[in-house]
Amino acid sequence: MKAIITVIGSDRPGIIALVSAALYRCNVNILDINQTIMGGYFTMVMMVDLKEANRPFEACAAELDKAAEELGMEIRMQRNEIFDAMHRL
Amino acid sequence: MLSSSEVFSTIDMIRDQKLDIRTITMGISLLECAGSNTPQKVYDLICRRARDLVRTGQDIEREFGIPIVNKRIAVTPVSLILGENEDPLLIAAALERAAREVGVNFIGGYSALVQKGMTRSDERLILSIPEALSATNLVCSSVNVGSTRAGINMDAVSLMGRIIKQTAALTVQADGLGCAKLVAFANAVEDNPFMAGAFHGVGEGDAAINVGVSGPGVVKRALEKIKDQPFDAVAETVKKTAFRITRMGQLVAMEASRRLNTPFGIVDLSLAPTPSMGDSVAHILEEMGLERCGQHGTTAALMLLNDAVKKGGVMASSSVGGLSGAFIPLSEDIGMIDAAAKGTLTLDKLEAMTCVCSVGLDMIAVPGDTPAATLSAILADEAAIGVVNQKTTAVRLIPVPGKGVGEWVEFGGLLGRAPIIPVHGESAERFIGRGGRIPAPINSLKN
């Protein structure tokens, strides 16, 4: 199962480190990362693969919630089908 | 790989523009429960079929990151399974218990289809509606009083005026809230996932998953980007937006159907407003250039919106059904609430709007002393619009006990709040007193 992770918030050191550490704990593989500063906000889109994850989707999302809290940022993980449905025919 | 802007446009729709799946509604046939011991069989069957509905909805919500506001059940019109010696109120109680047990927030189908005539079961069920709606919280009721094929059953129209009044009277402490759970239809559809009018039609199978999408906020935001451009551009923009919203609804519907091992029925691509800011159909119409919803031009704007929503959505789903279009429930739409409070949006204008929107006079508070015959006459007008235009129309009026024009009523939550608006004072007693049937219109003869 593939998912899209989005990270939004004020830029600060350690964002990628904390998010990827959370994913590493869950054995979630990062397929692609796209990061930019938009209107002063740090935004990052990650495509990940949960095929080999060592815990269910919800538990992986909970790990990301912890990282979000520590960073003071907004992090979401959503299955990629929702984006494909809206933007791809 | 999707571009960042595509990803963030979806996230903006969900986070800032209040895009959501309004409801996953499981339709359940109760036909096998007819016979004896019906209430217990109804309870058991609903609990068995819908056991995983709420949890599955929550799982999909989490994994896809899209809010699914309501999980609901629609059942076979109860009058069809009501035995001669059975008390319909016991079935209402069984529906309420089952809904609580499986955790849904409404269960629809305490209903009767009487567009041409009324069986004794239909009549007993309709007469029990006021008590059923006052004794339960989650049960919703609907009565179909007319159809393009059958015409309008004016005896049923007359009866429903009295039933609406009695329902208000029995829920007087809650400002007549019982009436918010009661819809009188013409051309009711069998696969509508939205309450209060959902029921599982007799042409349906044992069970079905029907999904209602929403998203007035997304449409409004899209129109903000094309200010003052011609209506062709407005229609195109609404179509494209409706397409995206419906694709998401289709995805959720297929996923729910697969996980619940229940056939997919339809996606209902209705724009359903809520009382919160940024989720208003009236504000879409105002974005098109109206100063306020209800003024001259409103019907044309709504016609464009309703039509473009359907055109955009129909390609995005393998099966579109239900009511599909734009809803205009007064108390549930902040723009309509404001327009009614300022006197721009009147009952007569709302009636005109129902000629071109997806349903009818919805969630409108009227004075508590409105005579039953006047309520019936409003229903007759509305049914006539539906019958002759081959569309669904409905009436969900709340004659608020003890309150008059200009006073406010608070229903709370998604049901919102509304100013009480005037009805015409002339008597409809003689007109409604005739009874009988208004024959089917000539355009029903299509074969």
Coordinates of C-alpha atoms in Angstrom, one line a residue:
Chain A
M1 CA 0.0 0.0 0.0
K2 CA 1.3 3.4 -1.0
A3 CA 0.6 6.6 0.9
I4 CA 1.3 10.3 0.6
I5 CA 2.7 12.1 3.6
T6 CA 2.4 15.9 3.7
V7 CA 4.3 18.1 6.2
I8 CA 3.4 21.7 6.6
G9 CA 4.7 24.3 9.1
S10 CA 7.4 26.8 10.0
D11 CA 10.8 25.7 8.8
R12 CA 13.3 24.5 11.5
P13 CA 16.2 22.0 11.7
G14 CA 15.4 18.3 12.0
I15 CA 12.1 18.0 10.1
I16 CA 13.3 15.4 7.6
A17 CA 15.3 13.7 10.3
L18 CA 12.4 13.2 12.7
V19 CA 9.9 12.2 10.0
S20 CA 12.2 9.7 8.4
A21 CA 13.2 8.3 11.8
A22 CA 9.5 7.7 12.5
L23 CA 9.1 6.0 9.2
Y24 CA 12.3 3.9 9.8
R25 CA 10.8 2.7 13.1
C26 CA 7.8 1.5 11.2
N27 CA 9.9 0.0 8.4
V28 CA 8.1 2.2 5.9
N29 CA 10.1 2.8 2.7
I30 CA 10.4 6.3 1.3
L31 CA 9.9 6.3 -2.5
D32 CA 10.1 10.0 -3.3
I33 CA 10.5 13.3 -1.4
N34 CA 9.6 16.8 -2.7
Q35 CA 10.3 19.7 -0.4
T36 CA 9.9 23.4 -0.8
I37 CA 9.3 26.7 1.0
M38 CA 5.9 28.2 0.0
G39 CA 4.9 31.6 1.4
G40 CA 7.3 31.2 4.3
Y41 CA 6.0 27.7 5.1
F42 CA 8.0 24.6 4.9
T43 CA 6.0 22.0 2.8
M44 CA 7.0 18.5 2.1
V45 CA 5.3 15.8 0.1
M46 CA 6.6 12.2 0.5
M47 CA 5.5 9.1 -1.3
V48 CA 6.0 6.1 0.9
D49 CA 5.4 2.3 0.6
L50 CA 3.8 0.5 3.6
K51 CA 4.1 -2.9 2.1
E52 CA 6.9 -4.0 4.5
A53 CA 5.6 -1.9 7.4
N54 CA 6.0 -3.6 10.8
R55 CA 2.7 -2.3 12.1
P56 CA -0.8 -1.3 10.8
F57 CA -1.5 1.9 9.0
E58 CA -3.0 3.5 12.1
A59 CA 0.0 2.8 14.2
C60 CA 2.4 4.2 11.6
A61 CA 0.2 7.4 11.5
A62 CA 0.5 7.5 15.3
E63 CA 4.3 7.6 15.0
L64 CA 4.0 10.5 12.6
D65 CA 1.7 12.2 15.0
K66 CA 4.4 12.1 17.7
A67 CA 6.9 13.6 15.2
A68 CA 4.3 16.3 14.3
E69 CA 3.9 17.2 18.0
E70 CA 7.6 17.4 18.6
L71 CA 8.1 19.6 15.5
G72 CA 5.0 21.7 16.0
M73 CA 4.0 20.9 12.5
E74 CA 1.1 19.4 10.7
I75 CA 1.7 16.0 9.3
R76 CA -0.8 13.8 7.5
M77 CA -0.5 10.4 5.9
Q78 CA -3.2 9.4 3.4
R79 CA -3.4 6.5 1.0
N80 CA -2.4 7.8 -2.4
E81 CA -5.6 6.6 -4.2
I82 CA -7.5 9.6 -2.9
F83 CA -5.1 11.9 -4.8
D84 CA -5.1 9.8 -7.9
A85 CA -8.9 9.7 -7.9
M86 CA -9.0 13.5 -7.9
H87 CA -6.1 14.3 -10.3
R88 CA -5.6 11.3 -12.6
L89 CA -8.0 9.8 -15.1
Chain B
M1 CA 4.4 11.0 -9.0
L2 CA 1.7 13.6 -8.3
S3 CA 2.9 17.2 -8.2
S4 CA 3.0 19.0 -4.9
S5 CA 0.4 21.4 -6.0
E6 CA -2.0 18.6 -6.8
V7 CA -1.4 17.0 -3.4
F8 CA -1.9 20.3 -1.6
S9 CA -5.0 21.2 -3.6
T10 CA -6.7 18.1 -2.3
I11 CA -5.5 18.8 1.2
D12 CA -6.8 22.4 1.0
M13 CA -10.2 21.1 -0.1
I14 CA -10.4 18.8 2.9
R15 CA -8.8 21.1 5.5
D16 CA -10.0 24.6 4.5
Q17 CA -12.9 24.1 2.1
K18 CA -14.7 21.5 4.2
L19 CA -14.8 18.8 1.6
D20 CA -16.2 15.6 3.1
I21 CA -18.1 12.5 2.4
R22 CA -21.4 13.4 3.9
T23 CA -22.7 9.9 4.5
I24 CA -22.1 6.2 3.9
T25 CA -25.6 4.8 4.0
M26 CA -26.2 1.1 4.1
G27 CA -29.5 0.1 2.6
I28 CA -31.0 -3.0 4.2
S29 CA -34.0 -4.9 2.9
L30 CA -36.4 -5.9 5.7
L31 CA -38.8 -7.8 3.4
E32 CA -37.6 -11.1 4.9
C33 CA -38.7 -9.9 8.4
A34 CA -42.4 -9.8 7.5
G35 CA -44.6 -12.4 9.1
S36 CA -44.5 -12.8 12.9
N37 CA -42.2 -11.5 15.6
T38 CA -41.2 -8.7 13.2
P39 CA -39.6 -6.2 15.6
Q40 CA -37.1 -8.8 16.9
K41 CA -36.3 -10.0 13.4
V42 CA -35.8 -6.4 12.3
Y43 CA -33.4 -5.7 15.2
D44 CA -31.4 -8.9 14.6
L45 CA -31.1 -8.4 10.8
I46 CA -29.9 -4.8 11.1
C47 CA -27.4 -5.6 13.8
R48 CA -26.0 -8.5 11.7
R49 CA -25.7 -6.6 8.4
A50 CA -24.5 -3.3 9.8
R51 CA -22.3 -4.6 12.6
D52 CA -19.1 -3.3 10.9
L53 CA -20.5 -0.2 9.2
V54 CA -19.3 2.4 11.6
R55 CA -15.9 0.9 12.2
T56 CA -15.3 0.5 8.5
G57 CA -16.3 4.1 7.9
Q58 CA -13.8 5.2 10.5
D59 CA -11.0 3.1 9.1
I60 CA -11.6 4.5 5.6
E61 CA -11.7 8.0 7.1
R62 CA -8.3 7.5 8.8
E63 CA -6.5 5.8 5.9
F64 CA -7.7 8.2 3.2
G65 CA -7.7 11.2 5.3
I66 CA -11.1 12.3 4.2
P67 CA -13.8 13.0 6.8
I68 CA -16.9 10.8 6.6
V69 CA -19.4 12.8 8.6
N70 CA -22.3 10.3 8.9
K71 CA -22.7 6.6 8.9
R72 CA -26.4 5.7 8.4
I73 CA -28.9 2.9 7.6
A74 CA -31.9 3.0 5.3
V75 CA -34.4 0.2 5.5
T76 CA -37.4 -1.1 3.5
P77 CA -40.5 1.1 4.0
V78 CA -41.8 -0.3 7.2
S79 CA -45.4 -0.2 6.1
L80 CA -44.6 -3.0 3.7
I81 CA -43.6 -5.4 6.5
L82 CA -46.2 -4.4 9.0
G83 CA -48.5 -7.3 9.8
E84 CA -52.2 -6.9 10.5
N85 CA -51.9 -7.3 14.2
E86 CA -48.6 -5.7 14.7
D87 CA -48.0 -2.4 16.4
P88 CA -45.8 -0.2 14.2
L89 CA -44.4 1.6 17.2
L90 CA -42.7 -1.6 18.3
I91 CA -40.9 -1.7 14.9
A92 CA -39.9 2.0 15.4
A93 CA -38.5 1.0 18.8
A94 CA -36.6 -1.9 17.2
L95 CA -35.1 0.4 14.6
E96 CA -34.0 2.8 17.3
R97 CA -32.4 0.0 19.4
A98 CA -30.6 -1.4 16.3
A99 CA -29.3 2.0 15.3
R100 CA -27.9 2.6 18.8
E101 CA -26.4 -0.9 18.9
V102 CA -24.5 -0.5 15.6
G103 CA -23.6 3.2 16.4
V104 CA -25.1 4.9 13.3
N105 CA -26.5 8.4 13.8
F106 CA -29.8 8.0 11.8
I107 CA -31.9 5.2 10.5
G108 CA -34.4 6.0 7.7
G109 CA -37.3 4.0 6.4
Y110 CA -40.2 4.4 8.8
S111 CA -42.0 5.1 5.6
A112 CA -45.0 4.5 3.4
L113 CA -45.4 4.8 -0.4
V114 CA -49.0 6.0 -0.9
Q115 CA -48.8 8.0 -4.2
K116 CA -51.8 6.2 -5.6
G117 CA -53.6 4.7 -2.7
M118 CA -53.2 3.7 0.9
T119 CA -53.3 0.2 2.4
R120 CA -54.4 -0.3 5.9
S121 CA -50.8 -0.9 6.9
D122 CA -49.8 2.3 5.2
E123 CA -52.5 4.2 7.1
R124 CA -51.6 2.7 10.4
L125 CA -48.0 3.5 9.9
I126 CA -48.6 7.1 8.9
L127 CA -50.9 7.6 11.9
S128 CA -48.2 6.3 14.2
I129 CA -45.5 8.7 12.8
P130 CA -45.9 11.5 15.4
E131 CA -45.6 9.1 18.3
A132 CA -42.8 7.2 16.7
L133 CA -40.7 10.4 16.1
S134 CA -41.3 11.7 19.6
A135 CA -40.4 8.4 21.2
T136 CA -37.2 7.9 19.2
N137 CA -34.2 10.0 18.4
L138 CA -32.6 8.3 15.5
V139 CA -35.5 7.1 13.4
C140 CA -36.4 9.1 10.3
S141 CA -39.7 8.9 8.5
S142 CA -40.9 9.6 5.0
V143 CA -44.1 9.4 3.0
N144 CA -44.4 9.5 -0.8
V145 CA -47.6 11.2 -1.7
G146 CA -47.3 11.6 -5.4
S147 CA -45.5 10.4 -8.5
T148 CA -45.4 11.3 -12.2
R149 CA -46.9 8.0 -13.0
A150 CA -49.7 8.0 -10.3
G151 CA -50.5 11.7 -9.8
I152 CA -51.0 13.1 -6.3
N153 CA -52.9 11.3 -3.6
M154 CA -54.7 14.3 -2.1
D155 CA -56.1 12.2 0.8
A156 CA -52.5 11.5 1.8
V157 CA -51.6 15.1 1.3
S158 CA -54.4 16.1 3.6
L159 CA -53.4 13.5 6.2
M160 CA -49.7 14.6 6.1
G161 CA -50.6 18.2 7.0
R162 CA -52.2 16.9 10.2
I163 CA -49.3 14.4 10.8
I164 CA -46.8 17.2 10.6
K165 CA -48.8 19.3 13.1
Q166 CA -49.1 16.4 15.5
T167 CA -45.4 15.6 15.2
A168 CA -44.6 19.2 16.1
A169 CA -47.0 19.1 19.0
L170 CA -45.5 15.9 20.5
T171 CA -42.0 17.3 20.3
V172 CA -43.0 20.7 21.6
Q173 CA -40.1 20.9 24.2
A174 CA -37.6 20.6 21.3
D175 CA -39.4 23.3 19.2
G176 CA -41.0 20.7 17.0
L177 CA -37.8 18.9 16.2
G178 CA -39.7 15.7 15.3
C179 CA -40.6 17.4 12.1
A180 CA -37.0 17.6 11.1
K181 CA -37.1 13.8 10.9
L182 CA -40.1 13.7 8.6
V183 CA -40.2 14.2 4.9
A184 CA -43.2 14.1 2.5
F185 CA -42.1 13.3 -1.0
A186 CA -43.2 13.2 -4.6
N187 CA -41.2 10.9 -6.8
A188 CA -39.2 9.6 -3.9
V189 CA -36.1 7.7 -5.0
E190 CA -35.2 4.3 -3.7
D191 CA -31.5 4.7 -3.2
N192 CA -31.2 8.2 -1.6
P193 CA -28.5 8.1 1.1
F194 CA -29.5 11.4 2.7
M195 CA -31.7 11.8 5.7
A196 CA -34.4 12.3 6.6
G197 CA -35.8 10.8 3.4
A198 CA -33.6 7.7 3.0
F199 CA -35.3 4.3 2.6
H200 CA -34.3 1.1 0.9
G201 CA -36.6 0.6 -2.1
V202 CA -38.4 -2.6 -3.0
G203 CA -36.5 -2.8 -6.3
E204 CA -33.2 -3.0 -4.4
G205 CA -31.4 -6.2 -3.3
D206 CA -30.7 -7.5 0.2
A207 CA -28.3 -4.6 1.0
A208 CA -26.4 -1.8 -0.8
I209 CA -23.8 0.8 0.0
N210 CA -24.8 4.3 -1.1
V211 CA -22.5 7.2 -0.6
G212 CA -23.4 10.9 -0.5
V213 CA -20.7 13.4 -1.3
S214 CA -20.7 17.0 -0.5
G215 CA -18.5 20.1 -1.0
P216 CA -20.3 23.5 -1.4
G217 CA -17.1 25.1 0.0
V218 CA -14.9 23.6 -2.8
V219 CA -17.3 24.9 -5.5
K220 CA -17.4 28.3 -4.0
R221 CA -13.6 28.5 -3.8
A222 CA -13.3 27.4 -7.4
L223 CA -15.7 30.2 -8.5
E224 CA -13.8 32.8 -6.6
K225 CA -11.0 32.3 -9.1
I226 CA -13.1 33.2 -12.1
K227 CA -14.8 36.4 -10.9
D228 CA -17.0 38.2 -13.5
Q229 CA -16.3 35.7 -16.2
P230 CA -19.3 34.6 -18.4
F231 CA -21.6 31.8 -17.2
D232 CA -20.1 29.3 -19.6
A233 CA -16.9 29.5 -17.5
V234 CA -19.0 29.2 -14.3
A235 CA -20.6 26.0 -15.6
E236 CA -17.3 24.6 -16.7
T237 CA -15.7 25.3 -13.3
V238 CA -18.6 23.7 -11.4
K239 CA -18.4 20.6 -13.7
K240 CA -14.7 20.1 -13.2
T241 CA -15.0 20.5 -9.4
A242 CA -18.0 18.2 -9.2
F243 CA -16.0 15.6 -11.2
R244 CA -13.2 15.7 -8.6
I245 CA -15.5 15.5 -5.7
T246 CA -17.5 12.6 -7.1
R247 CA -14.3 10.7 -8.0
M248 CA -13.5 10.8 -4.3
G249 CA -17.0 9.6 -3.5
Q250 CA -16.7 6.7 -5.9
L251 CA -13.4 5.7 -4.4
V252 CA -14.8 5.7 -0.9
A253 CA -18.0 3.9 -2.0
M254 CA -16.1 1.1 -3.7
E255 CA -13.8 0.7 -0.7
A256 CA -16.7 0.6 1.7
S257 CA -18.5 -1.9 -0.5
R258 CA -15.5 -4.2 -0.7
R259 CA -14.7 -4.1 3.0
L260 CA -18.3 -4.6 4.1
N261 CA -18.9 -7.3 1.4
T262 CA -22.0 -5.4 0.4
P263 CA -22.8 -4.5 -3.2
F264 CA -22.1 -0.9 -4.2
G265 CA -25.3 1.0 -5.0
I266 CA -24.8 4.5 -6.1
V267 CA -22.9 7.7 -5.4
D268 CA -25.3 10.7 -4.7
L269 CA -23.4 13.8 -5.8
S270 CA -25.3 16.3 -3.9
L271 CA -24.0 19.6 -2.7
A272 CA -25.2 19.4 0.9
P273 CA -24.6 22.5 3.0
T274 CA -24.0 22.7 6.7
P275 CA -24.6 25.6 9.0
S276 CA -20.9 26.3 9.3
M277 CA -19.2 29.1 7.4
G278 CA -17.7 28.1 4.1
D279 CA -20.1 25.3 3.5
S280 CA -23.1 27.1 2.0
V281 CA -24.9 26.6 -1.3
A282 CA -26.4 30.1 -1.0
H283 CA -22.9 31.5 -0.9
I284 CA -22.1 29.8 -4.2
L285 CA -25.1 31.5 -5.8
E286 CA -23.9 34.8 -4.3
E287 CA -20.4 34.2 -5.7
M288 CA -22.0 34.1 -9.1
G289 CA -23.0 37.7 -8.6
L290 CA -26.1 37.8 -6.6
E291 CA -26.2 40.4 -3.8
R292 CA -28.2 38.0 -1.6
C293 CA -29.8 34.5 -2.1
G294 CA -33.5 34.9 -2.8
Q295 CA -33.3 38.0 -5.0
H296 CA -34.3 37.9 -8.7
G297 CA -31.8 35.8 -10.5
T298 CA -31.5 33.2 -7.8
T299 CA -33.5 30.5 -9.6
A300 CA -31.4 30.9 -12.8
A301 CA -28.2 30.6 -10.7
L302 CA -29.4 27.5 -8.9
M303 CA -30.5 25.9 -12.2
L304 CA -27.0 26.4 -13.6
L305 CA -25.4 25.0 -10.4
N306 CA -27.7 22.0 -10.1
D307 CA -27.2 21.1 -13.8
A308 CA -23.5 21.5 -13.8
V309 CA -23.0 19.5 -10.7
K310 CA -24.8 16.5 -12.3
K311 CA -22.9 16.9 -15.6
G312 CA -19.6 17.0 -13.9
G313 CA -20.4 14.1 -11.5
V314 CA -22.0 11.7 -13.8
M315 CA -18.7 10.8 -15.6
A316 CA -16.9 10.3 -12.3
S317 CA -19.0 7.5 -11.0
S318 CA -20.0 4.1 -12.4
S319 CA -23.5 4.7 -11.0
V320 CA -24.9 8.0 -10.0
G321 CA -28.3 8.0 -8.2
G322 CA -30.1 9.2 -5.2
L323 CA -31.1 12.9 -5.3
S324 CA -27.9 14.3 -7.0
G325 CA -27.8 18.0 -7.4
A326 CA -27.9 20.9 -5.0
F327 CA -29.8 20.9 -1.7
I328 CA -31.3 24.0 -0.3
P329 CA -32.2 23.2 3.4
L330 CA -32.8 26.6 4.9
S331 CA -31.8 26.0 8.5
E332 CA -28.7 24.1 7.4
D333 CA -27.2 26.7 5.2
I334 CA -25.7 29.9 6.7
G335 CA -26.2 31.9 3.6
M336 CA -29.9 30.9 3.4
I337 CA -30.4 31.6 7.1
D338 CA -29.1 35.1 6.6
A339 CA -31.2 35.7 3.5
A340 CA -34.3 34.5 5.2
A341 CA -33.6 36.6 8.3
K342 CA -33.3 39.7 6.0
G343 CA -36.5 38.8 4.3
T344 CA -35.0 38.3 0.8
L345 CA -35.5 34.6 0.8
T346 CA -39.3 33.9 1.1
L347 CA -41.3 30.7 1.0
D348 CA -42.6 31.6 -2.5
K349 CA -39.0 32.1 -3.8
L350 CA -38.0 28.8 -2.2
E351 CA -40.8 27.1 -4.0
A352 CA -39.6 28.5 -7.3
M353 CA -36.0 27.3 -6.5
T354 CA -37.3 23.8 -5.9
C355 CA -38.3 23.6 -9.5
V356 CA -34.6 23.6 -10.4
C357 CA -32.8 22.1 -7.4
S358 CA -32.5 18.5 -6.4
V359 CA -35.2 18.2 -3.8
G360 CA -37.7 20.7 -2.2
L361 CA -38.8 22.9 0.6
D362 CA -36.4 21.7 3.2
M363 CA -35.9 22.5 6.9
I364 CA -38.1 25.6 6.8
A365 CA -39.5 26.8 10.1
V366 CA -43.1 28.3 9.8
P367 CA -45.4 29.7 12.5
G368 CA -46.7 27.1 15.0
D369 CA -50.3 28.2 14.4
T370 CA -50.1 27.4 10.6
P371 CA -53.3 25.3 10.0
A372 CA -52.8 21.7 8.9
A373 CA -54.7 22.4 5.6
T374 CA -52.1 25.2 4.8
L375 CA -49.2 22.7 5.4
S376 CA -51.1 20.3 3.1
A377 CA -51.5 23.0 0.5
I378 CA -47.8 23.8 0.5
L379 CA -47.1 20.0 0.1
A380 CA -49.6 19.8 -2.8
D381 CA -47.9 22.7 -4.6
E382 CA -44.5 21.1 -4.1
A383 CA -45.8 17.6 -5.2
A384 CA -47.3 19.2 -8.3
I385 CA -43.9 20.7 -9.2
G386 CA -42.3 17.3 -8.8
V387 CA -45.0 15.3 -10.6
V388 CA -45.2 17.5 -13.7
N389 CA -41.4 18.0 -14.0
Q390 CA -40.6 14.3 -13.4
K391 CA -38.3 15.1 -10.5
T392 CA -38.2 14.5 -6.8
T393 CA -39.6 17.1 -4.6
A394 CA -40.1 17.1 -0.9
V395 CA -41.4 19.0 2.0
R396 CA -39.8 19.1 5.4
L397 CA -41.5 21.9 7.3
I398 CA -41.4 22.6 11.0
P399 CA -44.4 24.5 12.4
V400 CA -42.7 25.6 15.6
P401 CA -45.2 25.3 18.5
G402 CA -45.9 28.6 20.2
K403 CA -43.6 30.7 18.0
G404 CA -44.4 33.2 15.2
V405 CA -42.9 35.0 12.3
G406 CA -39.5 36.7 13.1
E407 CA -38.8 34.4 16.1
W408 CA -35.9 32.0 15.8
V409 CA -35.6 28.3 16.4
E410 CA -32.4 26.4 17.2
F411 CA -32.2 22.8 16.2
G412 CA -28.5 22.4 16.9
G413 CA -25.7 20.5 15.1
L414 CA -26.1 19.9 11.4
L415 CA -29.8 20.8 11.6
G416 CA -28.8 24.4 12.3
R417 CA -31.1 27.3 13.2
A418 CA -33.7 29.3 11.3
P419 CA -35.9 32.4 11.5
I420 CA -39.6 31.5 11.3
I421 CA -40.9 32.8 7.9
P422 CA -44.5 33.6 7.0
V423 CA -46.9 31.5 5.1
H424 CA -49.9 32.9 3.2
G425 CA -52.8 33.4 5.6
E426 CA -55.7 32.5 3.2
S427 CA -57.6 29.3 4.1
A428 CA -56.8 26.1 2.2
E429 CA -59.5 24.2 4.1
R430 CA -62.0 23.8 1.2
F431 CA -59.3 23.0 -1.3
I432 CA -57.6 20.3 0.8
G433 CA -61.0 19.1 2.1
R434 CA -61.9 17.8 -1.4
G435 CA -59.6 14.8 -1.1
G436 CA -59.3 12.3 -3.9
R437 CA -56.5 12.2 -6.4
I438 CA -55.0 14.7 -8.8
P439 CA -54.5 12.5 -11.9
A440 CA -51.1 11.8 -13.4
P441 CA -50.1 14.4 -15.9
I442 CA -50.2 13.8 -19.6
N443 CA -46.4 13.6 -19.8
S444 CA -46.6 10.4 -17.7
L445 CA -47.9 8.5 -20.7
K446 CA -44.7 7.6 -22.3
N447 CA -45.2 4.1 -23.4

